[in-house]
Amino acid sequence: MSFSSELRTELCDRIDRSAHCRIAMLAGIITLDGKMKLQDGRRCLSIRMEKDEVVETTKRLLRMVFQVEEKDLEIVPRTQEGARIRIYNTDLIDRMFRTLKLTELEDRLDVDDVVMARGCCMVAFLRGSFLAAGSVSNPESQYQLEIVTGRDTVTRQVLQALEGFGVTGRVTERKYSQVVYIKDADGISDTLGQMGASNAMMEFENIRILKGIRNNINREVNCDTANITKTANAAIKQIEDIRRIEATVGLHSLPAGLQELARVRLENPDLSLKELGQLLDPPLGKSGVNHRLRKISELAADPESLR
């Protein structure tokens, strides 16, 4: 399974408890994948999705927000153009338009900014938009996250959602559609984390760290390759331990000395133990740094012990 597919699967399981965030996530999916059309002479809300897991997530959201029953939905199996959910129930369509603040404009649907009034709803809208039309390149090859927004209104809303947590997206044109993209590795990592894809974020960071270390290896042509590989693997393990503590009980739970070293290691993933020690206050020798990292590793095995 590709990195992008694993990310999409993780996001499909990330549905907020609050009704307003569920509405925003559903609006993000429908404003990019949905349109009103005549189907067999009847007015129909058609939602096209390329991935089956997004179809299931959309059905779950429809049940949660509108108590939609299976009989109200027509599921068209996946073809080359994707799968479709069709809704013919006029009362349900009207309720969806009112609740999701949708507006029908020619062949597209727009959503009012009020749906994203809260910061949490901006993130939920972004998550829905990504599920509808987003992808991430394999970070082993390149850093790029993108959402095919298609038009000015959605482009602005996606950019606004990204700016809400300090990430700057860029816009390009592709096949008569607009695409919001991020090439900055920090920005991609922050976006994955904000959308709730913690596993994908950690995998992305691990790959990023290893790539950085490999680049340093290439620059240090006289280094012993075996030792550097060992150092690289050790650094990845150290950062995984620190991230595990951070995600469960927070780095503030660590004793002051370990907390300082954890932050320095996160900020400097490619430094040696000796170099890390020089950044501490007061400085610490290689053996002292190694001792503290072993202690962090022990605590990471049972982070609940820090509570």
GROMACS .gro file of N, CA and C in nm, residues 217-298:
model
  246
  217ILE      N    1   2.577   1.148   0.495
  217ILE     CA    2   2.670   1.039   0.465
  217ILE      C    3   2.739   1.064   0.330
  218ASN      N    4   2.659   1.107   0.232
  218ASN     CA    5   2.716   1.132   0.099
  218ASN      C    6   2.819   1.244   0.103
  219ARG      N    7   2.797   1.343   0.190
  219ARG     CA    8   2.893   1.454   0.199
  219ARG      C    9   3.020   1.414   0.272
  220GLU      N   10   3.005   1.320   0.363
  220GLU     CA   11   3.122   1.276   0.440
  220GLU      C   12   3.178   1.148   0.376
  221VAL      N   13   3.245   1.166   0.262
  221VAL     CA   14   3.289   1.051   0.181
  221VAL      C   15   3.392   0.965   0.253
  222ASN      N   16   3.459   1.018   0.352
  222ASN     CA   17   3.563   0.940   0.420
  222ASN      C   18   3.514   0.870   0.545
  223CYS      N   19   3.383   0.880   0.569
  223CYS     CA   20   3.329   0.819   0.692
  223CYS      C   21   3.315   0.668   0.676
  224ASP      N   22   3.314   0.603   0.785
  224ASP     CA   23   3.291   0.458   0.786
  224ASP      C   24   3.140   0.434   0.768
  225THR      N   25   3.101   0.378   0.655
  225THR     CA   26   2.959   0.361   0.621
  225THR      C   27   2.884   0.280   0.725
  226ALA      N   28   2.943   0.176   0.773
  226ALA     CA   29   2.875   0.090   0.870
  226ALA      C   30   2.842   0.165   0.998
  227ASN      N   31   2.938   0.246   1.046
  227ASN     CA   32   2.915   0.322   1.170
  227ASN      C   33   2.809   0.428   1.151
  228ILE      N   34   2.808   0.492   1.035
  228ILE     CA   35   2.710   0.598   1.011
  228ILE      C   36   2.570   0.538   1.001
  229THR      N   37   2.558   0.422   0.936
  229THR     CA   38   2.427   0.357   0.927
  229THR      C   39   2.376   0.321   1.066
  230LYS      N   40   2.469   0.274   1.150
  230LYS     CA   41   2.431   0.242   1.287
  230LYS      C   42   2.385   0.367   1.361
  231THR      N   43   2.456   0.478   1.339
  231THR     CA   44   2.419   0.604   1.403
  231THR      C   45   2.283   0.652   1.352
  232ALA      N   46   2.260   0.636   1.222
  232ALA     CA   47   2.132   0.678   1.163
  232ALA      C   48   2.017   0.600   1.223
  233ASN      N   49   2.033   0.469   1.232
  233ASN     CA   50   1.927   0.386   1.288
  233ASN      C   51   1.903   0.418   1.435
  234ALA      N   52   2.013   0.446   1.507
  234ALA     CA   53   1.999   0.481   1.648
  234ALA      C   54   1.924   0.614   1.663
  235ALA      N   55   1.955   0.711   1.577
  235ALA     CA   56   1.887   0.841   1.583
  235ALA      C   57   1.738   0.827   1.556
  236ILE      N   58   1.704   0.743   1.459
  236ILE     CA   59   1.562   0.721   1.428
  236ILE      C   60   1.491   0.659   1.548
  237LYS      N   61   1.556   0.559   1.611
  237LYS     CA   62   1.497   0.495   1.729
  237LYS      C   63   1.480   0.596   1.843
  238GLN      N   64   1.581   0.681   1.862
  238GLN     CA   65   1.572   0.781   1.969
  238GLN      C   66   1.455   0.876   1.946
  239ILE      N   67   1.437   0.921   1.822
  239ILE     CA   68   1.329   1.015   1.793
  239ILE      C   69   1.194   0.946   1.802
  240GLU      N   70   1.186   0.820   1.762
  240GLU     CA   71   1.061   0.745   1.778
  240GLU      C   72   1.024   0.736   1.926
  241ASP      N   73   1.123   0.711   2.012
  241ASP     CA   74   1.097   0.704   2.156
  241ASP      C   75   1.046   0.837   2.209
  242ILE      N   76   1.110   0.945   2.165
  242ILE     CA   77   1.071   1.078   2.212
  242ILE      C   78   0.931   1.111   2.161
  243ARG      N   79   0.903   1.081   2.035
  243ARG     CA   80   0.770   1.109   1.978
  243ARG      C   81   0.662   1.028   2.052
  244ARG      N   82   0.695   0.906   2.091
  244ARG     CA   83   0.597   0.822   2.161
  244ARG      C   84   0.562   0.885   2.296
  245ILE      N   85   0.664   0.933   2.367
  245ILE     CA   86   0.638   1.000   2.495
  245ILE      C   87   0.559   1.128   2.473
  246GLU      N   88   0.598   1.203   2.369
  246GLU     CA   89   0.529   1.330   2.340
  246GLU      C   90   0.382   1.307   2.308
  247ALA      N   91   0.353   1.200   2.233
  247ALA     CA   92   0.215   1.174   2.190
  247ALA      C   93   0.128   1.118   2.302
  248THR      N   94   0.189   1.056   2.402
  248THR     CA   95   0.109   0.991   2.507
  248THR      C   96   0.097   1.077   2.632
  249VAL      N   97   0.209   1.116   2.691
  249VAL     CA   98   0.202   1.192   2.817
  249VAL      C   99   0.266   1.330   2.807
  250GLY      N  100   0.329   1.362   2.693
  250GLY     CA  101   0.389   1.493   2.676
  250GLY      C  102   0.532   1.499   2.729
  251LEU      N  103   0.616   1.576   2.660
  251LEU     CA  104   0.757   1.586   2.702
  251LEU      C  105   0.771   1.655   2.837
  252HIS      N  106   0.669   1.735   2.874
  252HIS     CA  107   0.677   1.803   3.002
  252HIS      C  108   0.677   1.704   3.119
  253SER      N  109   0.639   1.580   3.094
  253SER     CA  110   0.638   1.479   3.199
  253SER      C  111   0.778   1.428   3.233
  254LEU      N  112   0.873   1.452   3.144
  254LEU     CA  113   1.009   1.405   3.167
  254LEU      C  114   1.081   1.492   3.270
  255PRO      N  115   1.177   1.436   3.343
  255PRO     CA  116   1.263   1.519   3.427
  255PRO      C  117   1.334   1.625   3.342
  256ALA      N  118   1.372   1.735   3.404
  256ALA     CA  119   1.425   1.850   3.331
  256ALA      C  120   1.541   1.812   3.239
  257GLY      N  121   1.636   1.732   3.288
  257GLY     CA  122   1.752   1.697   3.206
  257GLY      C  123   1.715   1.616   3.084
  258LEU      N  124   1.624   1.520   3.101
  258LEU     CA  125   1.580   1.438   2.988
  258LEU      C  126   1.495   1.520   2.892
  259GLN      N  127   1.413   1.609   2.947
  259GLN     CA  128   1.329   1.695   2.863
  259GLN      C  129   1.414   1.785   2.772
  260GLU      N  130   1.521   1.842   2.829
  260GLU     CA  131   1.610   1.927   2.749
  260GLU      C  132   1.674   1.848   2.636
  261LEU      N  133   1.726   1.728   2.669
  261LEU     CA  134   1.791   1.646   2.567
  261LEU      C  135   1.692   1.601   2.460
  262ALA      N  136   1.567   1.568   2.500
  262ALA     CA  137   1.466   1.526   2.404
  262ALA      C  138   1.440   1.636   2.303
  263ARG      N  139   1.426   1.757   2.350
  263ARG     CA  140   1.398   1.869   2.258
  263ARG      C  141   1.516   1.896   2.166
  264VAL      N  142   1.638   1.887   2.222
  264VAL     CA  143   1.757   1.910   2.139
  264VAL      C  144   1.769   1.802   2.032
  265ARG      N  145   1.738   1.675   2.067
  265ARG     CA  146   1.745   1.567   1.968
  265ARG      C  147   1.641   1.587   1.858
  266LEU      N  148   1.519   1.628   1.893
  266LEU     CA  149   1.414   1.651   1.792
  266LEU      C  150   1.455   1.763   1.697
  267GLU      N  151   1.521   1.865   1.749
  267GLU     CA  152   1.561   1.978   1.666
  267GLU      C  153   1.687   1.949   1.584
  268ASN      N  154   1.763   1.847   1.623
  268ASN     CA  155   1.889   1.817   1.555
  268ASN      C  156   1.901   1.666   1.531
  269PRO      N  157   1.819   1.610   1.442
  269PRO     CA  158   1.815   1.465   1.425
  269PRO      C  159   1.942   1.405   1.367
  270ASP      N  160   2.026   1.487   1.305
  270ASP     CA  161   2.144   1.430   1.238
  270ASP      C  162   2.274   1.451   1.315
  271LEU      N  163   2.268   1.506   1.435
  271LEU     CA  164   2.391   1.530   1.510
  271LEU      C  165   2.435   1.405   1.586
  272SER      N  166   2.566   1.395   1.608
  272SER     CA  167   2.620   1.285   1.686
  272SER      C  168   2.593   1.310   1.835
  273LEU      N  169   2.618   1.208   1.917
  273LEU     CA  170   2.596   1.224   2.062
  273LEU      C  171   2.687   1.333   2.118
  274LYS      N  172   2.810   1.338   2.072
  274LYS     CA  173   2.904   1.439   2.119
  274LYS      C  174   2.855   1.580   2.085
  275GLU      N  175   2.806   1.596   1.962
  275GLU     CA  176   2.755   1.727   1.920
  275GLU      C  177   2.629   1.766   1.996
  276LEU      N  178   2.543   1.667   2.023
  276LEU     CA  179   2.423   1.695   2.103
  276LEU      C  180   2.461   1.745   2.241
  277GLY      N  181   2.562   1.679   2.302
  277GLY     CA  182   2.605   1.717   2.435
  277GLY      C  183   2.652   1.861   2.443
  278GLN      N  184   2.714   1.912   2.337
  278GLN     CA  185   2.763   2.050   2.335
  278GLN      C  186   2.651   2.153   2.333
  279LEU      N  187   2.530   2.108   2.294
  279LEU     CA  188   2.416   2.201   2.288
  279LEU      C  189   2.340   2.209   2.419
  280LEU      N  190   2.375   2.123   2.515
  280LEU     CA  191   2.306   2.123   2.644
  280LEU      C  192   2.365   2.229   2.736
  281ASP      N  193   2.289   2.265   2.836
  281ASP     CA  194   2.332   2.366   2.932
  281ASP      C  195   2.316   2.312   3.074
  282PRO      N  196   2.425   2.272   3.142
  282PRO     CA  197   2.564   2.278   3.094
  282PRO      C  198   2.593   2.167   2.994
  283PRO      N  199   2.702   2.179   2.917
  283PRO     CA  200   2.737   2.075   2.819
  283PRO      C  201   2.757   1.940   2.887
  284LEU      N  202   2.735   1.835   2.810
  284LEU     CA  203   2.744   1.698   2.862
  284LEU      C  204   2.828   1.615   2.766
  285GLY      N  205   2.907   1.525   2.821
  285GLY     CA  206   2.991   1.439   2.737
  285GLY      C  207   2.909   1.332   2.667
  286LYS      N  208   2.976   1.262   2.575
  286LYS     CA  209   2.909   1.159   2.495
  286LYS      C  210   2.847   1.051   2.582
  287SER      N  211   2.919   1.006   2.684
  287SER     CA  212   2.866   0.899   2.769
  287SER      C  213   2.745   0.947   2.848
  288GLY      N  214   2.747   1.074   2.891
  288GLY     CA  215   2.633   1.129   2.964
  288GLY      C  216   2.510   1.140   2.877
  289VAL      N  217   2.530   1.182   2.752
  289VAL     CA  218   2.418   1.190   2.658
  289VAL      C  219   2.362   1.051   2.632
  290ASN      N  220   2.450   0.956   2.611
  290ASN     CA  221   2.408   0.819   2.585
  290ASN      C  222   2.328   0.763   2.703
  291HIS      N  223   2.371   0.792   2.824
  291HIS     CA  224   2.300   0.746   2.945
  291HIS      C  225   2.159   0.803   2.948
  292ARG      N  226   2.144   0.933   2.919
  292ARG     CA  227   2.011   0.995   2.921
  292ARG      C  228   1.921   0.940   2.811
  293LEU      N  229   1.979   0.914   2.696
  293LEU     CA  230   1.898   0.858   2.587
  293LEU      C  231   1.849   0.717   2.620
  294ARG      N  232   1.934   0.639   2.688
  294ARG     CA  233   1.891   0.506   2.731
  294ARG      C  234   1.776   0.516   2.830
  295LYS      N  235   1.781   0.617   2.917
  295LYS     CA  236   1.673   0.637   3.014
  295LYS      C  237   1.543   0.676   2.943
  296ILE      N  238   1.555   0.761   2.840
  296ILE     CA  239   1.437   0.799   2.761
  296ILE      C  240   1.377   0.677   2.694
  297SER      N  241   1.464   0.590   2.642
  297SER     CA  242   1.417   0.467   2.576
  297SER      C  243   1.342   0.378   2.674
  298GLU      N  244   1.392   0.367   2.795
  298GLU     CA  245   1.325   0.286   2.897
  298GLU      C  246   1.188   0.343   2.930
   0.00000   0.00000   0.00000
